């Protein structure tokens, strides 16, 4: 059902007041920013590490495309297994300090150690070094990220307020992406070195310093909700039993498919970014400011600036047409952006900036709307299973997204090596044609499938309200 501008403004005001009516579960003002602030540091292990770290280990460190791609894919698939297990465990075994905060506190110093190790490899670091530290860092990143987004999803029971909360968390995440992408460019400009090693090390310092500060702030300013009340003698599900129930939830399976496809599209564009900007778009030295050539990596700033400013636009659109159709619309905008990229002139930095800006605006929709939709799916599952398995379901979404981001590097890098693509440059027309087909074909196909899966998604605003009424009635009976 479409909504008028007046109805949308009223809904915005109601969601802002909703936290007060719900016992102040949602922090307000600067306290919400501090609650969301761990995303400033966690952003480092999002797209930036996929963009720069594989290229750094494959090129300057000499591991090669095939070996590097295989290691990244292997560690991501190991991470996929631990995601589901961790998500189930943090829901299943609450501590006296809660289900979320304690694991964020334990994981933070360990992730700092892993970040320093992966971004500052010693001389002679090879495949085993990359495999060990990548596996190590993903374990602790998973626990912090999983607990944080599940905690955010549990702050509210309202359909539209969930979108608003996730949009604000994602806005902080995109701010972190902008900061972590600006840092290496600024450091490179100061020291006169814009190489991959400088970029990776600058990102490592950024994350290692910021993570403990932001996690500490979040733990201090926000409360955790206690787990839902259980009937006396009611048995909790085991891990395998929980997977079976989840597998019988069509809405969940559809949403996980959407998230994996989004990961495939994003992982392809980001994993090939270094090669696309230099060899396909021919942007190395294309724009000079004050006699200094602008690094093509600056285009990522346009991407995440577009995503940051796109978030409120997609939020408003979701109020009007629903979360699912806002996601579908964003996929159509992405397809249009890639069509433009194929028609734009090569060697034109500003034309490329338009592509990355529009693509960024479209990219801003799915991460927060998918999470808000998943919170609604948790309600549906709770009516069927009797358990609030937010952590487990968000772990499943994290799994599918990681599979999506792992596959492009693990598959496309070896294919590029097979067709003779040289990661250090100097490639011929045939190799560039393969690069072009991968860069455009994979994201466009994924986005078309996302439109098909989301357009008629079953959980609407009205259905979610009915689910919450049923759960509230069950809570009253259990207590």
GROMACS .gro file of C-alpha atoms in nm:
model
  479
    1UNK     CA    1   0.000   0.000   0.000
    2UNK     CA    2   0.141   0.339  -0.103
    3UNK     CA    3   0.153   0.615   0.159
    4UNK     CA    4   0.124   0.991   0.127
    5UNK     CA    5   0.397   1.235   0.232
    6UNK     CA    6   0.187   1.338   0.532
    7UNK     CA    7   0.152   0.976   0.645
    8UNK     CA    8   0.526   0.924   0.606
    9UNK     CA    9   0.606   1.229   0.822
   10UNK     CA   10   0.361   1.104   1.087
   11UNK     CA   11   0.522   0.756   1.082
   12UNK     CA   12   0.866   0.913   1.123
   13UNK     CA   13   0.747   1.104   1.429
   14UNK     CA   14   0.582   0.794   1.573
   15UNK     CA   15   0.896   0.583   1.535
   16UNK     CA   16   1.099   0.854   1.709
   17UNK     CA   17   0.854   0.843   2.000
   18UNK     CA   18   0.833   0.464   2.001
   19UNK     CA   19   1.142   0.407   2.212
   20UNK     CA   20   1.003   0.612   2.498
   21UNK     CA   21   0.684   0.408   2.497
   22UNK     CA   22   0.887   0.086   2.494
   23UNK     CA   23   1.088   0.165   2.804
   24UNK     CA   24   1.375   0.356   2.641
   25UNK     CA   25   1.526   0.046   2.478
   26UNK     CA   26   1.640   0.262   2.184
   27UNK     CA   27   1.913   0.510   2.289
   28UNK     CA   28   1.847   0.864   2.175
   29UNK     CA   29   2.064   1.134   2.018
   30UNK     CA   30   2.438   1.106   2.075
   31UNK     CA   31   2.384   0.790   2.281
   32UNK     CA   32   2.257   0.612   1.972
   33UNK     CA   33   2.565   0.724   1.781
   34UNK     CA   34   2.787   0.578   2.055
   35UNK     CA   35   2.583   0.257   2.050
   36UNK     CA   36   2.634   0.231   1.671
   37UNK     CA   37   2.997   0.350   1.677
   38UNK     CA   38   3.163   0.003   1.667
   39UNK     CA   39   3.055  -0.001   1.302
   40UNK     CA   40   3.311   0.277   1.240
   41UNK     CA   41   3.588   0.024   1.307
   42UNK     CA   42   3.411  -0.291   1.184
   43UNK     CA   43   3.380  -0.123   0.844
   44UNK     CA   44   3.750  -0.194   0.789
   45UNK     CA   45   3.682  -0.564   0.748
   46UNK     CA   46   3.388  -0.501   0.518
   47UNK     CA   47   3.451  -0.398   0.160
   48UNK     CA   48   3.789  -0.221   0.207
   49UNK     CA   49   3.968  -0.540   0.306
   50UNK     CA   50   3.809  -0.721   0.007
   51UNK     CA   51   3.921  -0.440  -0.224
   52UNK     CA   52   4.282  -0.395  -0.115
   53UNK     CA   53   4.401  -0.697   0.086
   54UNK     CA   54   4.366  -0.966  -0.187
   55UNK     CA   55   4.537  -0.741  -0.441
   56UNK     CA   56   4.814  -0.666  -0.188
   57UNK     CA   57   4.888  -1.031  -0.112
   58UNK     CA   58   4.844  -1.142  -0.475
   59UNK     CA   59   5.065  -0.867  -0.623
   60UNK     CA   60   5.332  -0.699  -0.406
   61UNK     CA   61   5.367  -0.996  -0.167
   62UNK     CA   62   5.384  -1.239  -0.459
   63UNK     CA   63   5.124  -1.503  -0.363
   64UNK     CA   64   4.957  -1.485  -0.706
   65UNK     CA   65   4.591  -1.458  -0.801
   66UNK     CA   66   4.496  -1.826  -0.775
   67UNK     CA   67   4.653  -1.890  -0.432
   68UNK     CA   68   4.523  -1.565  -0.285
   69UNK     CA   69   4.172  -1.619  -0.421
   70UNK     CA   70   4.160  -1.976  -0.289
   71UNK     CA   71   4.274  -1.871   0.061
   72UNK     CA   72   4.016  -1.591   0.083
   73UNK     CA   73   3.741  -1.826  -0.031
   74UNK     CA   74   3.851  -2.105   0.205
   75UNK     CA   75   3.867  -1.879   0.511
   76UNK     CA   76   3.530  -1.727   0.426
   77UNK     CA   77   3.371  -2.071   0.406
   78UNK     CA   78   3.522  -2.162   0.744
   79UNK     CA   79   3.382  -1.834   0.870
   80UNK     CA   80   3.042  -1.937   0.731
   81UNK     CA   81   3.043  -2.249   0.950
   82UNK     CA   82   3.140  -2.058   1.264
   83UNK     CA   83   2.875  -1.792   1.196
   84UNK     CA   84   2.588  -2.035   1.239
   85UNK     CA   85   2.745  -2.197   1.545
   86UNK     CA   86   2.823  -1.865   1.714
   87UNK     CA   87   2.476  -1.728   1.637
   88UNK     CA   88   2.309  -2.031   1.790
   89UNK     CA   89   2.539  -2.029   2.094
   90UNK     CA   90   2.494  -1.662   2.189
   91UNK     CA   91   2.115  -1.712   2.179
   92UNK     CA   92   2.120  -2.052   2.350
   93UNK     CA   93   2.359  -1.978   2.638
   94UNK     CA   94   2.300  -1.632   2.787
   95UNK     CA   95   2.543  -1.518   3.057
   96UNK     CA   96   2.472  -1.323   3.374
   97UNK     CA   97   2.594  -1.014   3.181
   98UNK     CA   98   2.359  -1.071   2.886
   99UNK     CA   99   2.367  -1.238   2.544
  100UNK     CA  100   2.551  -0.971   2.342
  101UNK     CA  101   2.776  -0.740   2.544
  102UNK     CA  102   3.005  -0.999   2.702
  103UNK     CA  103   3.110  -1.151   2.367
  104UNK     CA  104   3.181  -0.809   2.218
  105UNK     CA  105   3.406  -0.732   2.515
  106UNK     CA  106   3.599  -1.061   2.491
  107UNK     CA  107   3.642  -1.047   2.113
  108UNK     CA  108   3.771  -0.689   2.082
  109UNK     CA  109   4.136  -0.729   2.195
  110UNK     CA  110   4.170  -1.050   1.993
  111UNK     CA  111   4.046  -0.880   1.679
  112UNK     CA  112   4.295  -0.596   1.734
  113UNK     CA  113   4.581  -0.850   1.743
  114UNK     CA  114   4.460  -1.012   1.421
  115UNK     CA  115   4.417  -0.676   1.245
  116UNK     CA  116   4.776  -0.575   1.317
  117UNK     CA  117   4.907  -0.914   1.203
  118UNK     CA  118   4.716  -0.922   0.873
  119UNK     CA  119   4.793  -0.559   0.779
  120UNK     CA  120   5.162  -0.564   0.881
  121UNK     CA  121   5.290  -0.901   0.752
  122UNK     CA  122   5.658  -0.979   0.814
  123UNK     CA  123   5.903  -1.033   0.532
  124UNK     CA  124   5.849  -1.371   0.372
  125UNK     CA  125   5.485  -1.403   0.483
  126UNK     CA  126   5.325  -1.665   0.262
  127UNK     CA  127   5.008  -1.863   0.212
  128UNK     CA  128   5.002  -2.024   0.559
  129UNK     CA  129   5.052  -1.687   0.726
  130UNK     CA  130   4.761  -1.534   0.533
  131UNK     CA  131   4.537  -1.836   0.597
  132UNK     CA  132   4.601  -1.842   0.974
  133UNK     CA  133   4.555  -1.473   1.044
  134UNK     CA  134   4.262  -1.431   0.808
  135UNK     CA  135   4.084  -1.719   0.983
  136UNK     CA  136   4.173  -1.574   1.325
  137UNK     CA  137   4.050  -1.224   1.251
  138UNK     CA  138   3.724  -1.339   1.092
  139UNK     CA  139   3.630  -1.537   1.406
  140UNK     CA  140   3.644  -1.233   1.634
  141UNK     CA  141   3.502  -0.992   1.377
  142UNK     CA  142   3.206  -1.229   1.342
  143UNK     CA  143   3.132  -1.234   1.715
  144UNK     CA  144   3.149  -0.855   1.751
  145UNK     CA  145   2.949  -0.783   1.437
  146UNK     CA  146   2.690  -1.055   1.498
  147UNK     CA  147   2.623  -0.953   1.858
  148UNK     CA  148   2.604  -0.586   1.765
  149UNK     CA  149   2.353  -0.618   1.479
  150UNK     CA  150   2.140  -0.870   1.674
  151UNK     CA  151   2.139  -0.629   1.969
  152UNK     CA  152   2.023  -0.349   1.736
  153UNK     CA  153   1.746  -0.570   1.593
  154UNK     CA  154   1.614  -0.639   1.942
  155UNK     CA  155   1.580  -0.273   2.039
  156UNK     CA  156   1.230  -0.241   1.891
  157UNK     CA  157   0.928  -0.454   1.797
  158UNK     CA  158   0.786  -0.205   1.545
  159UNK     CA  159   0.797  -0.266   1.167
  160UNK     CA  160   0.907   0.084   1.062
  161UNK     CA  161   1.118   0.164   1.366
  162UNK     CA  162   1.327  -0.145   1.290
  163UNK     CA  163   1.404   0.006   0.948
  164UNK     CA  164   1.492   0.336   1.111
  165UNK     CA  165   1.727   0.175   1.365
  166UNK     CA  166   1.905  -0.035   1.103
  167UNK     CA  167   1.932   0.266   0.870
  168UNK     CA  168   2.103   0.470   1.143
  169UNK     CA  169   2.343   0.186   1.227
  170UNK     CA  170   2.423   0.150   0.857
  171UNK     CA  171   2.478   0.525   0.822
  172UNK     CA  172   2.747   0.498   1.091
  173UNK     CA  173   2.894   0.199   0.907
  174UNK     CA  174   2.912   0.396   0.583
  175UNK     CA  175   3.074   0.683   0.773
  176UNK     CA  176   3.335   0.431   0.885
  177UNK     CA  177   3.388   0.320   0.527
  178UNK     CA  178   3.443   0.681   0.421
  179UNK     CA  179   3.692   0.734   0.702
  180UNK     CA  180   3.886   0.413   0.643
  181UNK     CA  181   3.903   0.477   0.269
  182UNK     CA  182   4.010   0.839   0.317
  183UNK     CA  183   4.281   0.749   0.568
  184UNK     CA  184   4.512   0.563   0.323
  185UNK     CA  185   4.465   0.830   0.057
  186UNK     CA  186   4.555   1.103   0.306
  187UNK     CA  187   4.856   0.909   0.439
  188UNK     CA  188   4.970   0.834   0.084
  189UNK     CA  189   4.945   1.200  -0.015
  190UNK     CA  190   5.146   1.306   0.291
  191UNK     CA  191   5.429   1.056   0.250
  192UNK     CA  192   5.417   1.046  -0.131
  193UNK     CA  193   5.331   0.675  -0.151
  194UNK     CA  194   4.989   0.555  -0.270
  195UNK     CA  195   5.084   0.188  -0.307
  196UNK     CA  196   4.879  -0.105  -0.179
  197UNK     CA  197   5.107  -0.158   0.123
  198UNK     CA  198   5.047   0.198   0.246
  199UNK     CA  199   4.671   0.162   0.205
  200UNK     CA  200   4.654  -0.170   0.389
  201UNK     CA  201   4.869  -0.049   0.678
  202UNK     CA  202   4.675   0.277   0.717
  203UNK     CA  203   4.351   0.079   0.741
  204UNK     CA  204   4.507  -0.153   0.998
  205UNK     CA  205   4.608   0.135   1.225
  206UNK     CA  206   4.264   0.293   1.190
  207UNK     CA  207   4.081  -0.025   1.296
  208UNK     CA  208   4.320  -0.125   1.576
  209UNK     CA  209   4.295   0.215   1.745
  210UNK     CA  210   3.924   0.279   1.697
  211UNK     CA  211   3.772  -0.063   1.777
  212UNK     CA  212   3.837  -0.078   2.155
  213UNK     CA  213   3.723   0.283   2.201
  214UNK     CA  214   3.395   0.238   2.016
  215UNK     CA  215   3.305  -0.102   2.160
  216UNK     CA  216   3.364   0.033   2.511
  217UNK     CA  217   3.138   0.329   2.441
  218UNK     CA  218   2.858   0.108   2.305
  219UNK     CA  219   2.866  -0.121   2.606
  220UNK     CA  220   2.832   0.176   2.842
  221UNK     CA  221   2.546   0.369   2.681
  222UNK     CA  222   2.290   0.102   2.578
  223UNK     CA  223   2.096  -0.169   2.757
  224UNK     CA  224   2.028  -0.524   2.643
  225UNK     CA  225   1.680  -0.665   2.646
  226UNK     CA  226   1.644  -0.984   2.849
  227UNK     CA  227   1.548  -1.299   2.654
  228UNK     CA  228   1.174  -1.360   2.609
  229UNK     CA  229   0.993  -1.531   2.896
  230UNK     CA  230   0.969  -1.908   2.856
  231UNK     CA  231   0.697  -2.134   2.989
  232UNK     CA  232   0.801  -2.352   3.283
  233UNK     CA  233   0.955  -2.676   3.161
  234UNK     CA  234   0.971  -2.564   2.798
  235UNK     CA  235   1.263  -2.727   2.613
  236UNK     CA  236   1.506  -2.520   2.405
  237UNK     CA  237   1.599  -2.630   2.053
  238UNK     CA  238   1.936  -2.777   1.971
  239UNK     CA  239   2.151  -2.647   1.686
  240UNK     CA  240   2.051  -2.912   1.427
  241UNK     CA  241   1.683  -2.894   1.523
  242UNK     CA  242   1.696  -2.517   1.489
  243UNK     CA  243   1.844  -2.547   1.139
  244UNK     CA  244   1.563  -2.782   1.035
  245UNK     CA  245   1.296  -2.537   1.154
  246UNK     CA  246   1.474  -2.251   0.976
  247UNK     CA  247   1.490  -2.456   0.655
  248UNK     CA  248   1.109  -2.485   0.660
  249UNK     CA  249   1.068  -2.106   0.667
  250UNK     CA  250   1.020  -1.989   0.304
  251UNK     CA  251   1.045  -1.620   0.393
  252UNK     CA  252   1.382  -1.679   0.559
  253UNK     CA  253   1.518  -1.882   0.268
  254UNK     CA  254   1.407  -1.617   0.021
  255UNK     CA  255   1.569  -1.337   0.221
  256UNK     CA  256   1.893  -1.532   0.266
  257UNK     CA  257   1.902  -1.583  -0.110
  258UNK     CA  258   1.861  -1.209  -0.162
  259UNK     CA  259   2.145  -1.137   0.078
  260UNK     CA  260   2.379  -1.388  -0.086
  261UNK     CA  261   2.307  -1.243  -0.429
  262UNK     CA  262   2.378  -0.894  -0.295
  263UNK     CA  263   2.708  -1.026  -0.162
  264UNK     CA  264   2.795  -1.180  -0.499
  265UNK     CA  265   2.726  -0.853  -0.677
  266UNK     CA  266   2.915  -0.641  -0.422
  267UNK     CA  267   3.201  -0.889  -0.392
  268UNK     CA  268   3.250  -0.894  -0.770
  269UNK     CA  269   3.256  -0.514  -0.802
  270UNK     CA  270   3.485  -0.465  -0.502
  271UNK     CA  271   3.714  -0.763  -0.566
  272UNK     CA  272   3.781  -0.639  -0.921
  273UNK     CA  273   3.792  -0.269  -0.831
  274UNK     CA  274   4.169  -0.224  -0.850
  275UNK     CA  275   4.187  -0.389  -1.193
  276UNK     CA  276   3.870  -0.231  -1.335
  277UNK     CA  277   3.968   0.126  -1.249
  278UNK     CA  278   4.321   0.095  -1.384
  279UNK     CA  279   4.279  -0.130  -1.690
  280UNK     CA  280   3.911  -0.119  -1.795
  281UNK     CA  281   3.829   0.244  -1.711
  282UNK     CA  282   4.195   0.355  -1.759
  283UNK     CA  283   4.184   0.605  -1.471
  284UNK     CA  284   4.546   0.588  -1.353
  285UNK     CA  285   4.663   0.950  -1.379
  286UNK     CA  286   4.339   1.053  -1.554
  287UNK     CA  287   4.272   1.346  -1.321
  288UNK     CA  288   4.531   1.578  -1.167
  289UNK     CA  289   4.474   1.832  -0.892
  290UNK     CA  290   4.752   2.084  -0.847
  291UNK     CA  291   4.975   1.874  -1.068
  292UNK     CA  292   4.921   1.562  -0.852
  293UNK     CA  293   4.741   1.262  -1.006
  294UNK     CA  294   4.433   1.159  -0.811
  295UNK     CA  295   4.438   0.794  -0.700
  296UNK     CA  296   4.152   0.589  -0.853
  297UNK     CA  297   4.084   0.466  -0.500
  298UNK     CA  298   3.921   0.805  -0.439
  299UNK     CA  299   3.624   0.676  -0.639
  300UNK     CA  300   3.532   0.458  -0.343
  301UNK     CA  301   3.461   0.777  -0.152
  302UNK     CA  302   3.193   0.857  -0.410
  303UNK     CA  303   3.050   0.506  -0.362
  304UNK     CA  304   3.013   0.531   0.014
  305UNK     CA  305   2.916   0.896   0.013
  306UNK     CA  306   2.634   0.797  -0.223
  307UNK     CA  307   2.543   0.506   0.007
  308UNK     CA  308   2.546   0.732   0.314
  309UNK     CA  309   2.317   0.992   0.159
  310UNK     CA  310   2.105   0.723  -0.005
  311UNK     CA  311   2.007   0.559   0.325
  312UNK     CA  312   1.744   0.819   0.427
  313UNK     CA  313   1.601   0.815   0.074
  314UNK     CA  314   1.553   0.438   0.083
  315UNK     CA  315   1.411   0.463   0.435
  316UNK     CA  316   1.146   0.710   0.318
  317UNK     CA  317   1.070   0.493   0.015
  318UNK     CA  318   1.029   0.187   0.240
  319UNK     CA  319   0.767   0.377   0.441
  320UNK     CA  320   0.579   0.441   0.117
  321UNK     CA  321   0.602   0.108  -0.070
  322UNK     CA  322   0.737  -0.138   0.189
  323UNK     CA  323   1.088  -0.262   0.265
  324UNK     CA  324   1.084  -0.542   0.007
  325UNK     CA  325   0.991  -0.324  -0.289
  326UNK     CA  326   1.242  -0.058  -0.188
  327UNK     CA  327   1.511  -0.330  -0.208
  328UNK     CA  328   1.385  -0.435  -0.553
  329UNK     CA  329   1.391  -0.074  -0.671
  330UNK     CA  330   1.750  -0.031  -0.555
  331UNK     CA  331   1.848  -0.339  -0.759
  332UNK     CA  332   1.697  -0.181  -1.072
  333UNK     CA  333   1.897   0.138  -1.009
  334UNK     CA  334   2.216  -0.072  -0.988
  335UNK     CA  335   2.140  -0.233  -1.325
  336UNK     CA  336   2.094   0.112  -1.479
  337UNK     CA  337   2.427   0.226  -1.329
  338UNK     CA  338   2.616  -0.065  -1.490
  339UNK     CA  339   2.453   0.008  -1.826
  340UNK     CA  340   2.584   0.364  -1.796
  341UNK     CA  341   2.932   0.237  -1.703
  342UNK     CA  342   2.957   0.045  -2.030
  343UNK     CA  343   2.862   0.353  -2.231
  344UNK     CA  344   3.076   0.615  -2.051
  345UNK     CA  345   3.408   0.728  -2.207
  346UNK     CA  346   3.728   0.560  -2.087
  347UNK     CA  347   3.989   0.768  -1.909
  348UNK     CA  348   3.724   1.011  -1.780
  349UNK     CA  349   3.753   1.033  -1.402
  350UNK     CA  350   3.443   1.249  -1.355
  351UNK     CA  351   3.227   1.016  -1.567
  352UNK     CA  352   3.347   0.725  -1.353
  353UNK     CA  353   3.269   0.925  -1.039
  354UNK     CA  354   2.906   0.953  -1.154
  355UNK     CA  355   2.889   0.574  -1.196
  356UNK     CA  356   3.030   0.505  -0.850
  357UNK     CA  357   2.808   0.770  -0.690
  358UNK     CA  358   2.485   0.629  -0.841
  359UNK     CA  359   2.594   0.274  -0.768
  360UNK     CA  360   2.664   0.380  -0.410
  361UNK     CA  361   2.318   0.532  -0.367
  362UNK     CA  362   2.165   0.201  -0.481
  363UNK     CA  363   2.403   0.004  -0.258
  364UNK     CA  364   2.278   0.191   0.050
  365UNK     CA  365   1.936   0.020   0.050
  366UNK     CA  366   1.985  -0.354   0.090
  367UNK     CA  367   2.213  -0.380   0.396
  368UNK     CA  368   1.976  -0.207   0.639
  369UNK     CA  369   1.645  -0.307   0.476
  370UNK     CA  370   1.749  -0.674   0.457
  371UNK     CA  371   1.827  -0.665   0.831
  372UNK     CA  372   1.498  -0.491   0.911
  373UNK     CA  373   1.314  -0.755   0.705
  374UNK     CA  374   1.504  -1.029   0.888
  375UNK     CA  375   1.385  -0.892   1.223
  376UNK     CA  376   1.030  -0.943   1.091
  377UNK     CA  377   1.121  -1.299   0.986
  378UNK     CA  378   1.243  -1.359   1.343
  379UNK     CA  379   0.891  -1.270   1.461
  380UNK     CA  380   0.744  -1.527   1.222
  381UNK     CA  381   0.988  -1.791   1.343
  382UNK     CA  382   0.915  -1.711   1.706
  383UNK     CA  383   0.545  -1.782   1.652
  384UNK     CA  384   0.644  -2.123   1.509
  385UNK     CA  385   0.938  -2.223   1.732
  386UNK     CA  386   0.857  -2.042   2.057
  387UNK     CA  387   1.211  -1.899   2.070
  388UNK     CA  388   1.355  -1.559   1.986
  389UNK     CA  389   1.653  -1.662   1.773
  390UNK     CA  390   1.771  -1.320   1.658
  391UNK     CA  391   2.140  -1.402   1.691
  392UNK     CA  392   2.102  -1.731   1.505
  393UNK     CA  393   1.907  -1.576   1.217
  394UNK     CA  394   2.145  -1.283   1.184
  395UNK     CA  395   2.430  -1.536   1.183
  396UNK     CA  396   2.261  -1.715   0.893
  397UNK     CA  397   2.236  -1.385   0.706
  398UNK     CA  398   2.599  -1.314   0.782
  399UNK     CA  399   2.684  -1.658   0.644
  400UNK     CA  400   2.506  -1.605   0.314
  401UNK     CA  401   2.654  -1.258   0.271
  402UNK     CA  402   3.004  -1.389   0.335
  403UNK     CA  403   2.953  -1.671   0.085
  404UNK     CA  404   2.851  -1.407  -0.165
  405UNK     CA  405   3.161  -1.199  -0.102
  406UNK     CA  406   3.394  -1.501  -0.092
  407UNK     CA  407   3.292  -1.663  -0.420
  408UNK     CA  408   3.398  -1.381  -0.657
  409UNK     CA  409   3.756  -1.369  -0.528
  410UNK     CA  410   3.775  -1.748  -0.501
  411UNK     CA  411   3.638  -1.813  -0.850
  412UNK     CA  412   3.700  -1.503  -1.061
  413UNK     CA  413   4.065  -1.457  -0.961
  414UNK     CA  414   4.164  -1.810  -1.075
  415UNK     CA  415   3.963  -1.763  -1.398
  416UNK     CA  416   4.145  -1.437  -1.466
  417UNK     CA  417   4.478  -1.612  -1.413
  418UNK     CA  418   4.367  -1.895  -1.642
  419UNK     CA  419   4.289  -1.654  -1.928
  420UNK     CA  420   4.628  -1.487  -1.884
  421UNK     CA  421   4.531  -1.176  -1.689
  422UNK     CA  422   4.834  -1.013  -1.522
  423UNK     CA  423   4.751  -0.843  -1.187
  424UNK     CA  424   5.050  -0.611  -1.232
  425UNK     CA  425   4.911  -0.462  -1.557
  426UNK     CA  426   4.992  -0.464  -1.929
  427UNK     CA  427   4.699  -0.684  -2.038
  428UNK     CA  428   4.573  -0.732  -2.394
  429UNK     CA  429   4.218  -0.697  -2.536
  430UNK     CA  430   4.114  -1.057  -2.464
  431UNK     CA  431   4.205  -1.040  -2.094
  432UNK     CA  432   4.030  -0.701  -2.062
  433UNK     CA  433   3.720  -0.850  -2.228
  434UNK     CA  434   3.709  -1.126  -1.966
  435UNK     CA  435   3.747  -0.866  -1.690
  436UNK     CA  436   3.459  -0.662  -1.840
  437UNK     CA  437   3.228  -0.963  -1.870
  438UNK     CA  438   3.284  -1.053  -1.504
  439UNK     CA  439   3.254  -0.697  -1.372
  440UNK     CA  440   2.922  -0.629  -1.549
  441UNK     CA  441   2.763  -0.970  -1.601
  442UNK     CA  442   2.774  -1.104  -1.246
  443UNK     CA  443   2.625  -0.798  -1.068
  444UNK     CA  444   2.351  -0.745  -1.330
  445UNK     CA  445   2.239  -1.110  -1.315
  446UNK     CA  446   2.238  -1.101  -0.935
  447UNK     CA  447   2.029  -0.783  -0.925
  448UNK     CA  448   1.771  -0.926  -1.166
  449UNK     CA  449   1.729  -1.226  -0.938
  450UNK     CA  450   1.696  -0.997  -0.635
  451UNK     CA  451   1.406  -0.815  -0.803
  452UNK     CA  452   1.234  -1.149  -0.864
  453UNK     CA  453   1.278  -1.261  -0.502
  454UNK     CA  454   1.179  -0.940  -0.324
  455UNK     CA  455   0.896  -0.785  -0.525
  456UNK     CA  456   0.624  -0.999  -0.363
  457UNK     CA  457   0.795  -1.079  -0.031
  458UNK     CA  458   0.532  -1.231   0.202
  459UNK     CA  459   0.586  -1.034   0.528
  460UNK     CA  460   0.424  -0.696   0.487
  461UNK     CA  461   0.366  -0.421   0.744
  462UNK     CA  462   0.018  -0.559   0.818
  463UNK     CA  463   0.136  -0.919   0.859
  464UNK     CA  464   0.418  -0.812   1.094
  465UNK     CA  465   0.171  -0.622   1.313
  466UNK     CA  466  -0.041  -0.938   1.340
  467UNK     CA  467   0.267  -1.146   1.432
  468UNK     CA  468   0.363  -0.901   1.708
  469UNK     CA  469   0.008  -0.909   1.847
  470UNK     CA  470   0.026  -1.289   1.859
  471UNK     CA  471   0.368  -1.283   2.031
  472UNK     CA  472   0.256  -1.024   2.284
  473UNK     CA  473  -0.042  -1.243   2.369
  474UNK     CA  474   0.190  -1.543   2.410
  475UNK     CA  475   0.421  -1.342   2.637
  476UNK     CA  476   0.126  -1.252   2.857
  477UNK     CA  477   0.030  -1.620   2.882
  478UNK     CA  478   0.387  -1.733   2.958
  479UNK     CA  479   0.433  -1.480   3.236
   0.00000   0.00000   0.00000
